[in-house]
PDB file of C-alpha atoms (C1' of nucleotides) in Angstrom:
ATOM      1  CA  MET A 116     -15.430   7.434  -2.586  1.00  0.00           C
ATOM      2  CA  ASN A 117     -18.061   4.854  -3.370  1.00  0.00           C
ATOM      3  CA  TRP A 118     -17.441   1.446  -4.638  1.00  0.00           C
ATOM      4  CA  THR A 119     -18.783   1.858  -8.165  1.00  0.00           C
ATOM      5  CA  ASP A 120     -18.915  -1.285 -10.336  1.00  0.00           C
ATOM      6  CA  GLU A 121     -15.680  -0.529 -12.017  1.00  0.00           C
ATOM      7  CA  ARG A 122     -13.959   0.091  -9.045  1.00  0.00           C
ATOM      8  CA  VAL A 123     -14.995  -3.236  -7.514  1.00  0.00           C
ATOM      9  CA  GLU A 124     -14.034  -4.971 -10.763  1.00  0.00           C
ATOM     10  CA  LEU A 125     -10.514  -3.365 -10.717  1.00  0.00           C
ATOM     11  CA  LEU A 126     -10.205  -4.395  -7.047  1.00  0.00           C
ATOM     12  CA  LYS A 127     -10.991  -7.904  -7.869  1.00  0.00           C
ATOM     13  CA  LYS A 128      -8.580  -7.948 -10.857  1.00  0.00           C
ATOM     14  CA  LEU A 129      -5.652  -6.494  -8.873  1.00  0.00           C
ATOM     15  CA  TRP A 130      -6.233  -8.678  -5.866  1.00  0.00           C
ATOM     16  CA  ALA A 131      -6.425 -11.662  -8.161  1.00  0.00           C
ATOM     17  CA  GLU A 132      -3.280 -10.675  -9.832  1.00  0.00           C
ATOM     18  CA  GLY A 133      -1.602 -10.785  -6.345  1.00  0.00           C
ATOM     19  CA  LEU A 134      -1.106  -6.952  -5.585  1.00  0.00           C
ATOM     20  CA  SER A 135      -1.068  -6.187  -1.967  1.00  0.00           C
ATOM     21  CA  ALA A 136      -4.043  -4.267  -0.462  1.00  0.00           C
ATOM     22  CA  SER A 137      -2.035  -1.000  -0.179  1.00  0.00           C
ATOM     23  CA  GLN A 138      -0.834  -1.269  -3.564  1.00  0.00           C
ATOM     24  CA  ILE A 139      -4.441  -1.613  -4.634  1.00  0.00           C
ATOM     25  CA  ALA A 140      -5.587   1.214  -2.555  1.00  0.00           C
ATOM     26  CA  ALA A 141      -3.015   3.335  -4.160  1.00  0.00           C
ATOM     27  CA  GLN A 142      -4.190   2.549  -7.512  1.00  0.00           C
ATOM     28  CA  LEU A 143      -7.748   2.903  -6.852  1.00  0.00           C
ATOM     29  CA  GLY A 144      -7.176   6.266  -5.120  1.00  0.00           C
ATOM     30  CA  GLY A 145      -8.996   7.622  -2.312  1.00  0.00           C
ATOM     31  CA  VAL A 146      -9.223   4.714  -0.351  1.00  0.00           C
ATOM     32  CA  SER A 147      -6.977   3.290   2.542  1.00  0.00           C
ATOM     33  CA  ARG A 148      -5.640  -0.316   2.430  1.00  0.00           C
ATOM     34  CA  ASN A 149      -8.079  -0.971   5.320  1.00  0.00           C
ATOM     35  CA  ALA A 150     -10.965   0.002   3.021  1.00  0.00           C
ATOM     36  CA  VAL A 151      -9.598  -2.442   0.277  1.00  0.00           C
ATOM     37  CA  ILE A 152      -9.375  -5.336   2.885  1.00  0.00           C
ATOM     38  CA  GLY A 153     -12.615  -4.693   4.268  1.00  0.00           C
ATOM     39  CA  LYS A 154     -14.110  -4.692   0.770  1.00  0.00           C
ATOM     40  CA  VAL A 155     -12.184  -7.950  -0.065  1.00  0.00           C
ATOM     41  CA  HIS A 156     -13.633  -9.577   2.816  1.00  0.00           C
ATOM     42  CA  ARG A 157     -17.026  -8.455   2.129  1.00  0.00           C
ATOM     43  CA  LEU A 158     -16.885  -9.875  -1.286  1.00  0.00           C
ATOM     44  CA  LYS A 159     -15.581 -13.024   0.120  1.00  0.00           C
ATOM     45  CA  LEU A 160     -12.438 -12.909  -1.934  1.00  0.00           C
ATOM     46  CA  SER A 161     -10.049 -13.558   0.886  1.00  0.00           C
ATOM     47  CA  GLY A 162      -7.467 -16.256   0.806  1.00  0.00           C
ATOM     48  CA  ARG A 163      -5.124 -15.677  -2.069  1.00  0.00           C
ATOM     49  CA  GLY A 164      -1.435 -15.857  -1.852  1.00  0.00           C
ATOM     50  CA  ARG A 165      -0.453 -16.686   1.691  1.00  0.00           C
ATOM     51  CA  ALA A 166       0.403 -13.697   3.774  1.00  0.00           C
ATOM     52  CA  THR A 167      -1.006 -14.377   7.321  1.00  0.00           C
ATOM     53  CA  ALA A 168      -2.997 -17.256   8.323  1.00  0.00           C
ATOM     54  CA  ALA A 169      -6.160 -16.854  10.273  1.00  0.00           C
ATOM     55  CA  PRO A 170      -5.828 -18.428  13.570  1.00  0.00           C
ATOM     56  CA  ALA A 171      -8.356 -16.696  15.438  1.00  0.00           C
ATOM     57  CA  ARG A 172      -9.152 -13.062  16.157  1.00  0.00           C
ATOM     58  CA  GLN A 173      -9.624 -11.617  19.560  1.00  0.00           C
ATOM     59  CA  LYS A 174     -12.033  -8.910  20.228  1.00  0.00           C
ATOM     60  CA  LYS A 175     -10.888  -5.229  20.407  1.00  0.00           C
ATOM     61  CA  ALA A 176     -10.018  -3.682  23.695  1.00  0.00           C
ATOM     62  CA  ALA A 177     -12.336  -1.146  24.750  1.00  0.00           C
ATOM     63  CA  SER A 178      -9.981   1.745  25.404  1.00  0.00           C
ATOM     64  CA  SER A 179     -11.509   3.678  28.220  1.00  0.00           C
ATOM     65  CA  GLY A 180     -10.083   5.954  30.790  1.00  0.00           C
ATOM     66  CA  THR A 181      -6.340   5.955  30.909  1.00  0.00           C
ATOM     67  CA  GLY A 182      -5.485   7.723  27.789  1.00  0.00           C
ATOM     68  CA  THR A 183      -2.878   6.035  26.207  1.00  0.00           C
ATOM     69  CA  ALA A 184      -2.221   7.863  23.225  1.00  0.00           C
ATOM     70  CA  LYS A 185      -4.656   9.520  20.814  1.00  0.00           C
ATOM     71  CA  PRO A 186      -4.457   8.588  17.038  1.00  0.00           C
ATOM     72  CA  ALA A 187      -6.356  11.941  16.340  1.00  0.00           C
ATOM     73  CA  ALA A 188      -5.605  12.676  12.821  1.00  0.00           C
ATOM     74  CA  ARG A 189      -5.225   9.872  10.355  1.00  0.00           C
ATOM     75  CA  ALA A 190      -6.375   9.876   6.938  1.00  0.00           C
ATOM     76  CA  ALA A 191      -4.785  10.420   3.613  1.00  0.00           C
ATOM     77  CA  SER A 192      -7.045  11.623   1.104  1.00  0.00           C
ATOM     78  CA  THR A 193      -4.713  12.641  -1.704  1.00  0.00           C
ATOM     79  CA  PRO A 194      -6.546  14.139  -4.578  1.00  0.00           C
ATOM     80  CA  ARG A 195      -4.897  12.497  -7.603  1.00  0.00           C
ATOM     81  CA  HIS A 196      -6.025  11.583 -10.997  1.00  0.00           C
ATOM     82  CA  VAL A 197      -5.109   7.898 -11.537  1.00  0.00           C
ATOM     83  CA  THR A 198      -4.638   6.832 -14.848  1.00  0.00           C
ATOM     84  CA  SER A 199      -7.308   4.200 -15.136  1.00  0.00           C
ATOM     85  CA  SER A 200      -5.764   1.954 -17.490  1.00  0.00           C
ATOM     86  CA  VAL A 201      -8.382  -0.460 -17.528  1.00  0.00           C
ATOM     87  CA  GLY A 202      -7.475  -3.394 -19.577  1.00  0.00           C
ATOM     88  CA  ALA A 203      -3.665  -3.982 -19.184  1.00  0.00           C
ATOM     89  CA  THR A 204      -3.014  -3.015 -15.694  1.00  0.00           C
ATOM     90  CA  ALA A 205      -0.745  -5.676 -14.254  1.00  0.00           C
ATOM     91  CA  LEU A 206       2.744  -6.058 -14.117  1.00  0.00           C
ATOM     92  CA  GLN A 207       4.836  -5.565 -10.993  1.00  0.00           C
ATOM     93  CA  VAL A 208       8.488  -5.068 -11.602  1.00  0.00           C
ATOM     94  CA  GLN A 209      10.418  -7.970 -11.045  1.00  0.00           C
ATOM     95  CA  PHE A 210      14.056  -7.837 -10.027  1.00  0.00           C
ATOM     96  CA  ASP A 211      16.476 -10.681 -10.951  1.00  0.00           C
ATOM     97  CA  ALA A 212      19.475  -8.777  -9.600  1.00  0.00           C
ATOM     98  CA  GLU A 213      20.447  -5.707  -7.656  1.00  0.00           C
ATOM     99  CA  PRO A 214      17.796  -3.152  -7.659  1.00  0.00           C
ATOM    100  CA  VAL A 215      20.530  -0.200  -8.401  1.00  0.00           C
ATOM    101  CA  ALA A 216      23.270  -2.180  -9.770  1.00  0.00           C
ATOM    102  CA  ARG A 217      22.453  -1.146 -13.282  1.00  0.00           C
ATOM    103  CA  SER A 218      24.290   1.686 -14.892  1.00  0.00           C
ATOM    104  CA  TYR A 219      21.585   2.490 -17.155  1.00  0.00           C
ATOM    105  CA  VAL A 220      17.790   3.132 -16.706  1.00  0.00           C
ATOM    106  CA  ARG A 221      15.256   0.975 -18.091  1.00  0.00           C
ATOM    107  CA  PRO A 222      12.941   3.334 -20.236  1.00  0.00           C
ATOM    108  CA  GLU A 223       9.650   1.812 -18.883  1.00  0.00           C
ATOM    109  CA  ALA A 224      10.598   0.296 -15.522  1.00  0.00           C
ATOM    110  CA  ASP A 225       8.146   2.254 -13.460  1.00  0.00           C
ATOM    111  CA  ASN A 226       4.771   1.217 -14.218  1.00  0.00           C
ATOM    112  CA  VAL A 227       3.880   0.108 -10.654  1.00  0.00           C
ATOM    113  CA  VAL A 228       2.039   1.862  -8.113  1.00  0.00           C
ATOM    114  CA  VAL A 229       3.473   5.458  -7.693  1.00  0.00           C
ATOM    115  CA  PRO A 230       0.518   7.645  -7.964  1.00  0.00           C
ATOM    116  CA  ILE A 231       2.289  10.764  -8.930  1.00  0.00           C
ATOM    117  CA  SER A 232       5.625  12.231  -9.812  1.00  0.00           C
ATOM    118  CA  ARG A 233       6.375  15.735  -9.451  1.00  0.00           C
ATOM    119  CA  HIS A 234       8.892  15.788 -12.240  1.00  0.00           C
ATOM    120  CA  LEU A 235      11.467  17.838 -10.552  1.00  0.00           C
ATOM    121  CA  GLN A 236      14.798  18.768 -12.029  1.00  0.00           C
ATOM    122  CA  LEU A 237      17.972  17.925 -10.123  1.00  0.00           C
ATOM    123  CA  VAL A 238      18.589  21.184  -8.811  1.00  0.00           C
ATOM    124  CA  GLU A 239      15.263  21.387  -7.316  1.00  0.00           C
ATOM    125  CA  LEU A 240      15.803  18.304  -5.085  1.00  0.00           C
ATOM    126  CA  THR A 241      16.044  18.859  -1.341  1.00  0.00           C
ATOM    127  CA  GLU A 242      16.789  16.623   1.576  1.00  0.00           C
ATOM    128  CA  ARG A 243      13.487  15.426   1.885  1.00  0.00           C
ATOM    129  CA  THR A 244      12.442  14.866  -1.734  1.00  0.00           C
ATOM    130  CA  CYS A 245      12.436  11.421  -3.428  1.00  0.00           C
ATOM    131  CA  LYS A 246      15.519  11.067  -5.544  1.00  0.00           C
ATOM    132  CA  TRP A 247      14.083   8.285  -7.790  1.00  0.00           C
ATOM    133  CA  PRO A 248      15.056   9.032 -11.276  1.00  0.00           C
ATOM    134  CA  ASN A 249      12.710   8.887 -14.255  1.00  0.00           C
ATOM    135  CA  GLY A 250      13.724   8.906 -17.811  1.00  0.00           C
ATOM    136  CA  ASP A 251      16.997   9.006 -19.567  1.00  0.00           C
ATOM    137  CA  PRO A 252      19.573  10.941 -17.659  1.00  0.00           C
ATOM    138  CA  LEU A 253      20.980  12.025 -20.793  1.00  0.00           C
ATOM    139  CA  SER A 254      17.789  13.456 -22.118  1.00  0.00           C
ATOM    140  CA  GLU A 255      16.263  16.778 -21.481  1.00  0.00           C
ATOM    141  CA  ASP A 256      13.111  15.321 -19.793  1.00  0.00           C
ATOM    142  CA  PHE A 257      14.856  13.397 -17.135  1.00  0.00           C
ATOM    143  CA  HIS A 258      13.445  14.356 -13.835  1.00  0.00           C
ATOM    144  CA  PHE A 259      13.007  12.920 -10.301  1.00  0.00           C
ATOM    145  CA  CYS A 260      10.009  11.761  -8.414  1.00  0.00           C
ATOM    146  CA  GLY A 261      10.274  14.521  -5.950  1.00  0.00           C
ATOM    147  CA  ASN A 262       7.494  13.264  -3.694  1.00  0.00           C
ATOM    148  CA  ASP A 263       8.215  13.752   0.064  1.00  0.00           C
ATOM    149  CA  ALA A 264      10.732  11.092   1.041  1.00  0.00           C
ATOM    150  CA  GLY A 265      10.727  11.958   4.777  1.00  0.00           C
ATOM    151  CA  GLU A 266      14.005  11.392   6.503  1.00  0.00           C
ATOM    152  CA  SER A 267      14.232   7.744   6.426  1.00  0.00           C
ATOM    153  CA  GLY A 268      15.771   7.389   2.967  1.00  0.00           C
ATOM    154  CA  PRO A 269      16.317   8.874  -0.480  1.00  0.00           C
ATOM    155  CA  TYR A 270      13.135   7.790  -1.850  1.00  0.00           C
ATOM    156  CA  CYS A 271       9.294   8.353  -1.165  1.00  0.00           C
ATOM    157  CA  ARG A 272       7.625   5.339   0.285  1.00  0.00           C
ATOM    158  CA  TYR A 273       6.358   4.028  -3.202  1.00  0.00           C
ATOM    159  CA  HIS A 274       9.804   4.081  -4.618  1.00  0.00           C
ATOM    160  CA  ALA A 275      11.513   2.993  -1.551  1.00  0.00           C
ATOM    161  CA  ARG A 276       9.296  -0.064  -1.793  1.00  0.00           C
ATOM    162  CA  LEU A 277      10.235  -0.395  -5.515  1.00  0.00           C
ATOM    163  CA  ALA A 278      13.656  -0.527  -4.547  1.00  0.00           C
ATOM    164  CA  PHE A 279      13.968  -2.252  -1.432  1.00  0.00           C
ATOM    165  CA  GLN A 280      10.751  -4.366  -0.674  1.00  0.00           C
ATOM    166  CA  PRO A 281      11.122  -7.196  -3.242  1.00  0.00           C
ATOM    167  CA  ALA A 282      13.707  -8.755  -1.092  1.00  0.00           C
ATOM    168  CA  SER A 283      11.729  -8.761   1.964  1.00  0.00           C
ATOM    169  CA  GLU A 284       8.664  -9.937   0.042  1.00  0.00           C
ATOM    170  CA  ARG A 285      10.707 -12.683  -1.202  1.00  0.00           C
ATOM    171  CA  ARG A 286      11.886 -13.427   2.322  1.00  0.00           C
ATOM    172  CA  ARG A 287       8.353 -13.540   3.460  1.00  0.00           C
ATOM    173  CA  SER A 288       6.885 -15.780   0.923  1.00  0.00           C
ATOM    174  CA  ARG A 289       9.531 -18.243   1.774  1.00  0.00           C
TER     175      ARG A 289
ATOM    176  C1'  DC B 280      11.151   0.204  11.792  1.00  0.00           C
ATOM    177  C1'  DC B 281       8.925  -1.274   7.646  1.00  0.00           C
ATOM    178  C1'  DC B 282       5.256  -4.010   5.941  1.00  0.00           C
ATOM    179  C1'  DT B 283       1.254  -7.909   5.338  1.00  0.00           C
ATOM    180  C1'  DG B 284      -3.711  -9.530   5.701  1.00  0.00           C
ATOM    181  C1'  DA B 285      -7.465 -10.441   9.480  1.00  0.00           C
ATOM    182  C1'  DT B 286     -11.007  -8.998  12.376  1.00  0.00           C
ATOM    183  C1'  DT B 287     -14.172  -6.265  15.184  1.00  0.00           C
ATOM    184  C1'  DC B 288     -17.245  -2.937  15.625  1.00  0.00           C
ATOM    185  C1'  DG B 289     -19.104   2.040  15.543  1.00  0.00           C
ATOM    186  C1'  DC B 290     -21.002   4.611  12.150  1.00  0.00           C
TER     187       DC B 290
ATOM    188  C1'  DG C 140     -22.110  -1.728   3.716  1.00  0.00           C
ATOM    189  C1'  DC C 141     -18.267   0.843   4.886  1.00  0.00           C
ATOM    190  C1'  DG C 142     -13.593   1.354   6.920  1.00  0.00           C
ATOM    191  C1'  DA C 143     -10.609   3.006  11.056  1.00  0.00           C
ATOM    192  C1'  DA C 144      -8.598   0.778  14.699  1.00  0.00           C
ATOM    193  C1'  DT C 145      -6.639  -3.033  16.224  1.00  0.00           C
ATOM    194  C1'  DC C 146      -4.399  -7.325  16.059  1.00  0.00           C
ATOM    195  C1'  DA C 147      -1.085 -10.758  14.588  1.00  0.00           C
ATOM    196  C1'  DG C 148       2.612 -11.835  12.137  1.00  0.00           C
ATOM    197  C1'  DG C 149       7.052 -11.528   8.736  1.00  0.00           C
TER     198       DG C 149
END
DNA sequence: CCCTGATTCGC
DNA sequence: GCGAATCAGG
């Protein structure tokens, strides 16, 4: 993936709007959050909403000899078609109250970062599929996200973030 | 554990 | 220039 003009522009925009590097990476698609951060730095766009200060970096430790773990395979090139809504791509959801306290579903409450949904029906859910609901439960097109949720919760990482992160984000920007 | 951005450095 | 690995922190 190369940094085309449009992608850079979108990056700038999303960064300026306060999205996190990983969120931006997810929206751009095909890049890691590190790539986004690296690009941001190269563009000299650092320093936005405080997250972590910059005291002073140390240099990397040249790992030689004593094999202390091998990262080996890391990468996540998920071939996805991102809906490039160039123009009105803003909005992070904002919770004023409990994430799940609602007994009804907001029709258009998920425009955040989730790259793709698998539109699973209820019967197709397994223990490892994201159970984030989409749509009106009373409607026929009601479905679930269905992405791999791992074993650490009922949602995939994106929806888990939607549901649970806002609180900790709030705590961090204390 | 999850996450965040920052930095270094091999490519 | 790019981004993975790493670091430092919440």
